[in-house]
XYZ file of N, CA and C in Angstrom:
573
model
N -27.221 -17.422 -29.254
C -25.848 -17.019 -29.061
C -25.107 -17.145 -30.384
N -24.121 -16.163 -30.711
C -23.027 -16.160 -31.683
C -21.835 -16.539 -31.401
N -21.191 -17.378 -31.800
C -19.627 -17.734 -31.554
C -18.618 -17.232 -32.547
N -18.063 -16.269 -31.773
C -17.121 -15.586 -32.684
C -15.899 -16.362 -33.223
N -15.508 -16.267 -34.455
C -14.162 -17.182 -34.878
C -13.047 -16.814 -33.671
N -11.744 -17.906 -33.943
C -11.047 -18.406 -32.490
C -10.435 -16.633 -32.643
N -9.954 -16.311 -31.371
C -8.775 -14.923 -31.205
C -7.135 -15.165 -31.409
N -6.790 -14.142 -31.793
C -5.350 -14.763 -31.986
C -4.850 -15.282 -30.649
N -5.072 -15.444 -29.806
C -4.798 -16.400 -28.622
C -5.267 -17.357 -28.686
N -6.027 -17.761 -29.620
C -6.975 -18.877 -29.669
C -8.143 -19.455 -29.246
N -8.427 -18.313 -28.532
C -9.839 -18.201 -27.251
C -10.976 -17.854 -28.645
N -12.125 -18.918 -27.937
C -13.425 -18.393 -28.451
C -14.335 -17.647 -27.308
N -15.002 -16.452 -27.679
C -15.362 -16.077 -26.823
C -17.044 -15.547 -27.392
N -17.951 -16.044 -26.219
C -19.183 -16.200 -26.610
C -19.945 -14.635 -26.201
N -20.165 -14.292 -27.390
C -21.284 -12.994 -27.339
C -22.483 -13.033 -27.855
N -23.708 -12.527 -26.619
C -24.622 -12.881 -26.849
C -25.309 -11.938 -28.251
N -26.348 -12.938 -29.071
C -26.941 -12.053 -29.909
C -28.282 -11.110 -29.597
N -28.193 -9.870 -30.521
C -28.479 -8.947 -29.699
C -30.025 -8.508 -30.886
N -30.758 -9.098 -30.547
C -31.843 -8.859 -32.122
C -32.229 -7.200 -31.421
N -32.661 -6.576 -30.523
C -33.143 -5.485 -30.371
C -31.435 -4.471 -30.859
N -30.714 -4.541 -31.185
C -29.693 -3.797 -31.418
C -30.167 -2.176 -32.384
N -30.984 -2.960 -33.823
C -30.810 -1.980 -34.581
C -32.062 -0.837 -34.129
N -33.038 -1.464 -33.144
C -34.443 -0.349 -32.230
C -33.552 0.280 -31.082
N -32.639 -0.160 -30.778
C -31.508 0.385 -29.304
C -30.898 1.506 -30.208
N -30.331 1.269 -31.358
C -29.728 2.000 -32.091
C -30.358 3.768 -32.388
N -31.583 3.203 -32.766
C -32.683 4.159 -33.400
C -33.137 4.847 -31.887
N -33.617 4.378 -31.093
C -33.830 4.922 -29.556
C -33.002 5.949 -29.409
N -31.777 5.490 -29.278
C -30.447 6.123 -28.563
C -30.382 7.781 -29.303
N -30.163 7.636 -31.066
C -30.211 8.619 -31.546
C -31.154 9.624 -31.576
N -32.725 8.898 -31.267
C -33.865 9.837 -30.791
C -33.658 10.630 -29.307
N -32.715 9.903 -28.638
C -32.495 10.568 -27.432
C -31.383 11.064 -27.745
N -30.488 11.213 -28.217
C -29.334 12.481 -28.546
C -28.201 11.242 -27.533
N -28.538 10.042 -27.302
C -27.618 9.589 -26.571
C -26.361 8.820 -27.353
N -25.675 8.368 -26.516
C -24.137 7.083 -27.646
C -23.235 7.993 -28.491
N -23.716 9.023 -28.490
C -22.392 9.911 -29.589
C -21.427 10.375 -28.682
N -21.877 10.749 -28.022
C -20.649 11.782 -26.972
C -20.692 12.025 -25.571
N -19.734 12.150 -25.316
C -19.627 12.143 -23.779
C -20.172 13.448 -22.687
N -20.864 12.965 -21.711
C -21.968 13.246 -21.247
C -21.566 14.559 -19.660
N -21.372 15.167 -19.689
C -20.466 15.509 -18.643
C -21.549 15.459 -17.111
N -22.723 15.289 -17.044
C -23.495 14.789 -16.312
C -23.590 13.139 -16.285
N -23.381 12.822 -16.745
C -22.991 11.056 -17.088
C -21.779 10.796 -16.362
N -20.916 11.560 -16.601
C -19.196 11.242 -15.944
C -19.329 11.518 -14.528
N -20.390 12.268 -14.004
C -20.259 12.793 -12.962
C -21.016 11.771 -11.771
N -22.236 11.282 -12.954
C -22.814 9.880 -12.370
C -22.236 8.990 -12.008
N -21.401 8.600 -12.734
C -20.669 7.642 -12.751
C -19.334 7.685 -11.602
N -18.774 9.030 -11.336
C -18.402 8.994 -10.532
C -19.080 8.573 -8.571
N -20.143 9.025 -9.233
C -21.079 8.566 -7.768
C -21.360 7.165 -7.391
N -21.653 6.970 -8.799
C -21.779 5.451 -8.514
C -20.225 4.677 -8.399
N -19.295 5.002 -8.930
C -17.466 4.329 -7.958
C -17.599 4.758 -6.610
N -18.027 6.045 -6.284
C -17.731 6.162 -4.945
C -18.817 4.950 -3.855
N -20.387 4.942 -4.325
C -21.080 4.074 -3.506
C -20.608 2.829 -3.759
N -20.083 2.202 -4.729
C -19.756 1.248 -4.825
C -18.741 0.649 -4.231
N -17.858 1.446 -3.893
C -16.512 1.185 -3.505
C -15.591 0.618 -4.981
N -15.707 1.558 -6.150
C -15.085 0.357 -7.105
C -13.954 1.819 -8.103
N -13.031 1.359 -8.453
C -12.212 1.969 -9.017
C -12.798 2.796 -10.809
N -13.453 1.944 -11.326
C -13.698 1.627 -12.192
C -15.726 1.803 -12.232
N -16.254 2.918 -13.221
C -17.337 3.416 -13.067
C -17.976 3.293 -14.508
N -19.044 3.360 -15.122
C -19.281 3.621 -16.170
C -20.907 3.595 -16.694
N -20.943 4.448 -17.567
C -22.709 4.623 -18.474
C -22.725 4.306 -19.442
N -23.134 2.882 -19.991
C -22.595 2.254 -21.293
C -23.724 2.722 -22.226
N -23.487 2.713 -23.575
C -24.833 3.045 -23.977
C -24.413 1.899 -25.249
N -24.993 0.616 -25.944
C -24.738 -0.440 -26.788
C -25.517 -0.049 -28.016
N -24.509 0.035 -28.982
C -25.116 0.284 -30.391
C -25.463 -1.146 -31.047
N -25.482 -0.828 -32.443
C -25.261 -2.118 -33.377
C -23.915 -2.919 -33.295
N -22.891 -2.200 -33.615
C -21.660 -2.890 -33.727
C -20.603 -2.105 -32.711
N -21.179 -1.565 -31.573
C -19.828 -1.193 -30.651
C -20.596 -0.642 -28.905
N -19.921 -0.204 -28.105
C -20.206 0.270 -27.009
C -19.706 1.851 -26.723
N -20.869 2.524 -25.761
C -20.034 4.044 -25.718
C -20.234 4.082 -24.736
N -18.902 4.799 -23.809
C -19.109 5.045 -22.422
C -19.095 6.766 -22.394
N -20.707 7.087 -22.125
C -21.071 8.000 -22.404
C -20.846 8.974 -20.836
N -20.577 8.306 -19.530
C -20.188 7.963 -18.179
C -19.300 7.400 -18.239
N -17.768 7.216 -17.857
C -17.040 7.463 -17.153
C -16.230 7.709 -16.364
N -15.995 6.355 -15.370
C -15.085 7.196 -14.109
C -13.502 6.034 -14.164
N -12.274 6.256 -14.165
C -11.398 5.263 -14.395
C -10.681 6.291 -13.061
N -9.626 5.097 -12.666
C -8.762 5.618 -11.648
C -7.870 6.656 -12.583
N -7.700 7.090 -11.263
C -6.004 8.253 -12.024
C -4.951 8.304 -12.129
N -4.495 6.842 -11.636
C -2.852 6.402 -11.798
C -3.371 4.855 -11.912
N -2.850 3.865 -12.593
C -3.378 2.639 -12.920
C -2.179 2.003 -12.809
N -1.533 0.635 -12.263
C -0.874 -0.348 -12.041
C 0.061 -0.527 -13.263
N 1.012 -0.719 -13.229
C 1.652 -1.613 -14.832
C 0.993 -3.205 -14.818
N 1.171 -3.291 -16.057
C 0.835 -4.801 -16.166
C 1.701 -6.251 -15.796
N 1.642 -7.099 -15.549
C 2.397 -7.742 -15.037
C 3.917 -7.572 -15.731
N 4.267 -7.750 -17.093
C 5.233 -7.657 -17.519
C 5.856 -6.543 -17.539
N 5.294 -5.628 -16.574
C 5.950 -4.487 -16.426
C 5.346 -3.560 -17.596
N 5.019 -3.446 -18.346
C 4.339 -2.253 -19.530
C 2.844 -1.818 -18.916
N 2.931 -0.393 -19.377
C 1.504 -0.570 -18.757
C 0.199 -0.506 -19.279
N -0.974 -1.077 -18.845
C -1.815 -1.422 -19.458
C -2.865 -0.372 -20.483
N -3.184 -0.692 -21.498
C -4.156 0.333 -22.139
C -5.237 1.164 -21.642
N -5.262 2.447 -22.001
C -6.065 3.334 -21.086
C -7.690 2.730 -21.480
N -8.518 2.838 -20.936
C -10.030 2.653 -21.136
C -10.434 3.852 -21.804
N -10.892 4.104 -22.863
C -11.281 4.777 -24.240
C -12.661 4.938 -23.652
N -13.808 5.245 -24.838
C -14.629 5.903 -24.362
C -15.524 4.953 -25.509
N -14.764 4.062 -26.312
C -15.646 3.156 -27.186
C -15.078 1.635 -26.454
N -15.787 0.776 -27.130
C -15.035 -0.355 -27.314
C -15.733 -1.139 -28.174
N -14.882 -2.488 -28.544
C -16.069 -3.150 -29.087
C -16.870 -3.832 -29.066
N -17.972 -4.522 -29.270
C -18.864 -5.109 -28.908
C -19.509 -6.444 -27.761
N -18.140 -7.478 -28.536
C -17.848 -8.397 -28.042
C -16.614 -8.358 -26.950
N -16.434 -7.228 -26.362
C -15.660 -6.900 -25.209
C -16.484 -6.724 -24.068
N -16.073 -7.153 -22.905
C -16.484 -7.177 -21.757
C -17.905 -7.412 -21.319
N -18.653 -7.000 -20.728
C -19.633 -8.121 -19.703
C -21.275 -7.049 -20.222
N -20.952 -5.857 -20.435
C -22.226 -4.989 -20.709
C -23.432 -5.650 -21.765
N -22.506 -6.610 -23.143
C -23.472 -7.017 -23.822
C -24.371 -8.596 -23.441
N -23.827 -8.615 -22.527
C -24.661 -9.957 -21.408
C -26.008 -9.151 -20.954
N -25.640 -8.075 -20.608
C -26.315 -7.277 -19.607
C -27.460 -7.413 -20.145
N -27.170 -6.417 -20.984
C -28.205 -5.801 -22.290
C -29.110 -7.146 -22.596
N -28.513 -8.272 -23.022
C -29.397 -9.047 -23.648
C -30.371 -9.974 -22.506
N -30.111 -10.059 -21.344
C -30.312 -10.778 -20.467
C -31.715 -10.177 -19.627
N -31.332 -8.676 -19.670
C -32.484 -7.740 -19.231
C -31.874 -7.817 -17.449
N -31.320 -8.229 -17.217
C -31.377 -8.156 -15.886
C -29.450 -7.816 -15.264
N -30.131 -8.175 -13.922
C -28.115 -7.442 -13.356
C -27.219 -8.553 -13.499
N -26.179 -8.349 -13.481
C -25.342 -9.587 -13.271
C -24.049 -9.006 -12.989
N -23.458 -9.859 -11.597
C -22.433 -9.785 -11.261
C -21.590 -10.714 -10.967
N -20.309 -10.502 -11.059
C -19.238 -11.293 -11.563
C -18.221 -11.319 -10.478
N -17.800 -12.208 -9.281
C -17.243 -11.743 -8.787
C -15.413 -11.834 -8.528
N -15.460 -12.955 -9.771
C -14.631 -13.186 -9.940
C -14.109 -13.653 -11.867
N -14.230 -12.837 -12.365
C -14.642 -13.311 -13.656
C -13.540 -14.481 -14.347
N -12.535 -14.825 -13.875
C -11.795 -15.701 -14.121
C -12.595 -16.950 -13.746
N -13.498 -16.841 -13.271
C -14.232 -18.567 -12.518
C -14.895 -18.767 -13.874
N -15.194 -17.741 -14.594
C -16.371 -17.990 -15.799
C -15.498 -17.964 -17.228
N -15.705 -19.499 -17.644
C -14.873 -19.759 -18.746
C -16.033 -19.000 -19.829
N -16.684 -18.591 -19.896
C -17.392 -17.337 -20.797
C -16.647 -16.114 -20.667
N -16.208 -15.666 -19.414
C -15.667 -14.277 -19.923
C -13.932 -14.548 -19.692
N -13.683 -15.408 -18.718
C -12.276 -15.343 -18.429
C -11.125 -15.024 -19.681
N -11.812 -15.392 -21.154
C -10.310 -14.975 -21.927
C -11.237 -13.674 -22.896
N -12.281 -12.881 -22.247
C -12.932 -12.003 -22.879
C -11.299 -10.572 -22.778
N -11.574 -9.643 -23.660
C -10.123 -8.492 -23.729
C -10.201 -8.076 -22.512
N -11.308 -7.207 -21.916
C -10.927 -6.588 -20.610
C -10.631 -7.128 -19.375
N -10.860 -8.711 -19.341
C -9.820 -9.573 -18.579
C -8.675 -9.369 -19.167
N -7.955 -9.797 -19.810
C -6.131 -10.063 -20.150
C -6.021 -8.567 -20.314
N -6.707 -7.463 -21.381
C -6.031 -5.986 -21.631
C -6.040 -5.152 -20.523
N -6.718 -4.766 -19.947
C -7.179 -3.880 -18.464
C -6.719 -4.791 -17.149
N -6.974 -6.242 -16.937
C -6.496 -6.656 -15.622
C -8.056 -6.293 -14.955
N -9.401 -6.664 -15.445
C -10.546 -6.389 -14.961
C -10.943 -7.875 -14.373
N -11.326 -7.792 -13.388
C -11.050 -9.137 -12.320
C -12.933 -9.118 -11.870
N -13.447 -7.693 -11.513
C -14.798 -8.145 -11.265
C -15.640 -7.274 -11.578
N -17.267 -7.965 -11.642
C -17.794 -6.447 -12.572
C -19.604 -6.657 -12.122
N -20.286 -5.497 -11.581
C -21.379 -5.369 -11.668
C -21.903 -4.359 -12.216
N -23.137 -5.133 -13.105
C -24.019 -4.356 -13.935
C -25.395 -4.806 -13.784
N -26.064 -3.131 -14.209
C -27.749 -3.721 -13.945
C -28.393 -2.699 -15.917
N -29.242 -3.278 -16.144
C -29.572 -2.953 -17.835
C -30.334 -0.988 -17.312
N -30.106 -0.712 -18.294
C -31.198 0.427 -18.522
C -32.610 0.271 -19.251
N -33.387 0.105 -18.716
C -34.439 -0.438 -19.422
C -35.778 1.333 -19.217
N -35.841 1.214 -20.144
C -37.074 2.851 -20.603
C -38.224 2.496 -20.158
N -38.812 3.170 -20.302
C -40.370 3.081 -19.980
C -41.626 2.261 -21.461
N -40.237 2.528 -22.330
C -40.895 1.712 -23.373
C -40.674 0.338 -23.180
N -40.018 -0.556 -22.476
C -39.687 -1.650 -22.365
C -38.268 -1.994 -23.013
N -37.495 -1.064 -23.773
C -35.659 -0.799 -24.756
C -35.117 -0.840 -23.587
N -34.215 -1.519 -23.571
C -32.935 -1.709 -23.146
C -32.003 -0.832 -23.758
N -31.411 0.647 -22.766
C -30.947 1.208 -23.850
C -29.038 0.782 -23.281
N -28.685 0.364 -22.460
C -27.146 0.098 -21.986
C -27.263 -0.648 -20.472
N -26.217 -0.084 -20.429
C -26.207 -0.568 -18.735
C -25.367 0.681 -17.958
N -25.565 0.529 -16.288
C -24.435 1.385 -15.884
C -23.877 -0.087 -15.168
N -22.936 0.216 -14.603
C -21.555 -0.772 -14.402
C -20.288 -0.542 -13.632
N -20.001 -1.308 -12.665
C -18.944 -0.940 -11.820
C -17.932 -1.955 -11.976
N -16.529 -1.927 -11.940
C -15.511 -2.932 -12.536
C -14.542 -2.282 -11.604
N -13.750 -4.042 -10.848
C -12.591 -3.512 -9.847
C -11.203 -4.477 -10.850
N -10.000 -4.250 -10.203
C -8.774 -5.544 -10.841
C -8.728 -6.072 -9.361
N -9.465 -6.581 -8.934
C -9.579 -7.395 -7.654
C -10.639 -8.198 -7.425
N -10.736 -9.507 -7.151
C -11.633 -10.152 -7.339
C -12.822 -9.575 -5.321
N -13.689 -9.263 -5.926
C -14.647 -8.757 -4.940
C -16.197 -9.500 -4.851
N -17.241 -9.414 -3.750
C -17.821 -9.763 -3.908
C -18.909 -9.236 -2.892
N -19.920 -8.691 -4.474
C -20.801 -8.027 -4.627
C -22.065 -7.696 -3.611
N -22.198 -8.981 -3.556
C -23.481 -9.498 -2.311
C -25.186 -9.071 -2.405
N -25.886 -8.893 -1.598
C -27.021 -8.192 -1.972
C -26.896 -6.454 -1.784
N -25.911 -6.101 -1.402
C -25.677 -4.542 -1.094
C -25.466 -3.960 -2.449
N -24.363 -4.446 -2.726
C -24.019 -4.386 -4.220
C -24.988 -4.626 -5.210
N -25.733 -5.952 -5.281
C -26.714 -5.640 -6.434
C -27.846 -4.638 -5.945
N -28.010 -3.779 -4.971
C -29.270 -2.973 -4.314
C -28.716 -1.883 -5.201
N -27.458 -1.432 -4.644
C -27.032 -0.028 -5.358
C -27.121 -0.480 -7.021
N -26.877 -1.051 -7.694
C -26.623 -0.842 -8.724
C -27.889 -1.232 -9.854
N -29.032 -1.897 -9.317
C -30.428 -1.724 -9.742
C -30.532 -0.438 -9.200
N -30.424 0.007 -8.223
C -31.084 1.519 -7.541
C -30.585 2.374 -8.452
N -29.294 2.204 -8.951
C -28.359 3.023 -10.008
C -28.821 3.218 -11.307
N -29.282 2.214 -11.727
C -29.925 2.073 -13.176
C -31.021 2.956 -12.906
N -32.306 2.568 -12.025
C -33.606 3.130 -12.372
C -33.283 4.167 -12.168
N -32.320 4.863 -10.820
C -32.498 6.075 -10.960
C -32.323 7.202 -12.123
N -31.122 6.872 -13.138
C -30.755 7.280 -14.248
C -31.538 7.321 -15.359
N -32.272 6.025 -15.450
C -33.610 5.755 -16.444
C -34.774 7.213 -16.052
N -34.824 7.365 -14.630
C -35.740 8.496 -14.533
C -35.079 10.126 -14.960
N -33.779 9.714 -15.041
C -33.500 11.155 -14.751
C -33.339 11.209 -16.598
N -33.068 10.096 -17.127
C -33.034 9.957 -18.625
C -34.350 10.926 -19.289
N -35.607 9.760 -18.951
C -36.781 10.341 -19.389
C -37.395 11.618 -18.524
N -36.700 12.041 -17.781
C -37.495 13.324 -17.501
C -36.585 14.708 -18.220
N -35.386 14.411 -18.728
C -34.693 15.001 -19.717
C -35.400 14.736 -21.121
N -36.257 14.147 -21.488
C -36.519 13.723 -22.619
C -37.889 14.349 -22.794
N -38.303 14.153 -21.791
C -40.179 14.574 -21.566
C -39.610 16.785 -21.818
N -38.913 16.904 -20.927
C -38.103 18.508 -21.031
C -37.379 18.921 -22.106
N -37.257 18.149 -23.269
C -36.513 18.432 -24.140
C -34.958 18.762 -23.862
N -34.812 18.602 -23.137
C -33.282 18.938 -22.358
C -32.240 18.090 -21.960
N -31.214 18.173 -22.025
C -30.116 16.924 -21.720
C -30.007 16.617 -20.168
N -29.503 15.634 -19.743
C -29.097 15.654 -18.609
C -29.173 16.659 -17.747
């Protein structure tokens, strides 16, 4: 693990180190993936908010030094923030040491959160305090080569809980995408 210097809030917040980063890197670009947004990806991703029941959808793909949501799905009218302003839109990058995907990645396996304020690891992470992101399941993308190339990922602002239904769909979510990945790849063809 790396411990990042304190945040201007003063929070340290622990991100895991990621030694396969710069072969994830090299992967990704052999697959034409992490640059741009996927319009079969967004559409995934919408499937997977709807089975999920979750506001909040996404196809992460983890570089060296950032994240791309190459997938997708955010609500269409979003809450103000408590102080009344309202909160920052979800972009299509972020950075590294933001939110729960680079756990994912390094861990190899799913993990869900069902309350992420219980976990003094992520509770003062940005997409807790910036977004109002309260709970989050993810399962890795893992290839047929054994690369971890992202995760897909579902995120509510309500603390929820996941159960074994929830982690079924969202391993079921990953492999299925991993297949539909490499049989685009074996076809020379995108999505």
């Amino acid at each position: 693990m790396s411990y990042d210097p304190p945040r201007p809030a003063g929070r340290l917040l622990l991100t895991p180190e990621d030694k396969e980063a710069p072969d994830r890197a090299r992967r990704l670009r052999l697959l034409g993936l992490g640059e741009h947004p996927e319009p079969a990806l967004d559409a995934f991703a919408e499937r997977l908010a709807v089975r999920a029941g979750a506001p909040y959808a996404m196809v992460n793909f983890i570089g060296e030094n950032r994240q791309f949501f190459a997938g997708l799905r955010i609500p269409a009218a979003r809450p103000p923030a408590d102080s009344g302003e309202p909160k920052p839109e979800v972009g299509r990058y972020m950075e590294r040491d933001h939110g729960f995907c680079p756990h994912v990645v390094v861990r190899r396996k799913a993990l869900a959160l069902e309350d992420v304020r219980d976990y003094p690891r992520f509770a003062g992470n940005p997409v807790v305090d910036e977004f109002g992101i309260r709970s989050y399941l993810g399962a890795p993308l893992i290839d047929s080569t054994g690369m971890v190339l992202g995760t897909v990922c579902v995120a509510d602002v309500e603390p929820r809980t996941w159960g074994k239904p929830g982690l079924e769909t969202i391993k079921s979510s990953a492999a299925e995408l991993v297949a539909r990945l490499e049989r685009g790849e074996a076809d020379g063809l995108p999505l």
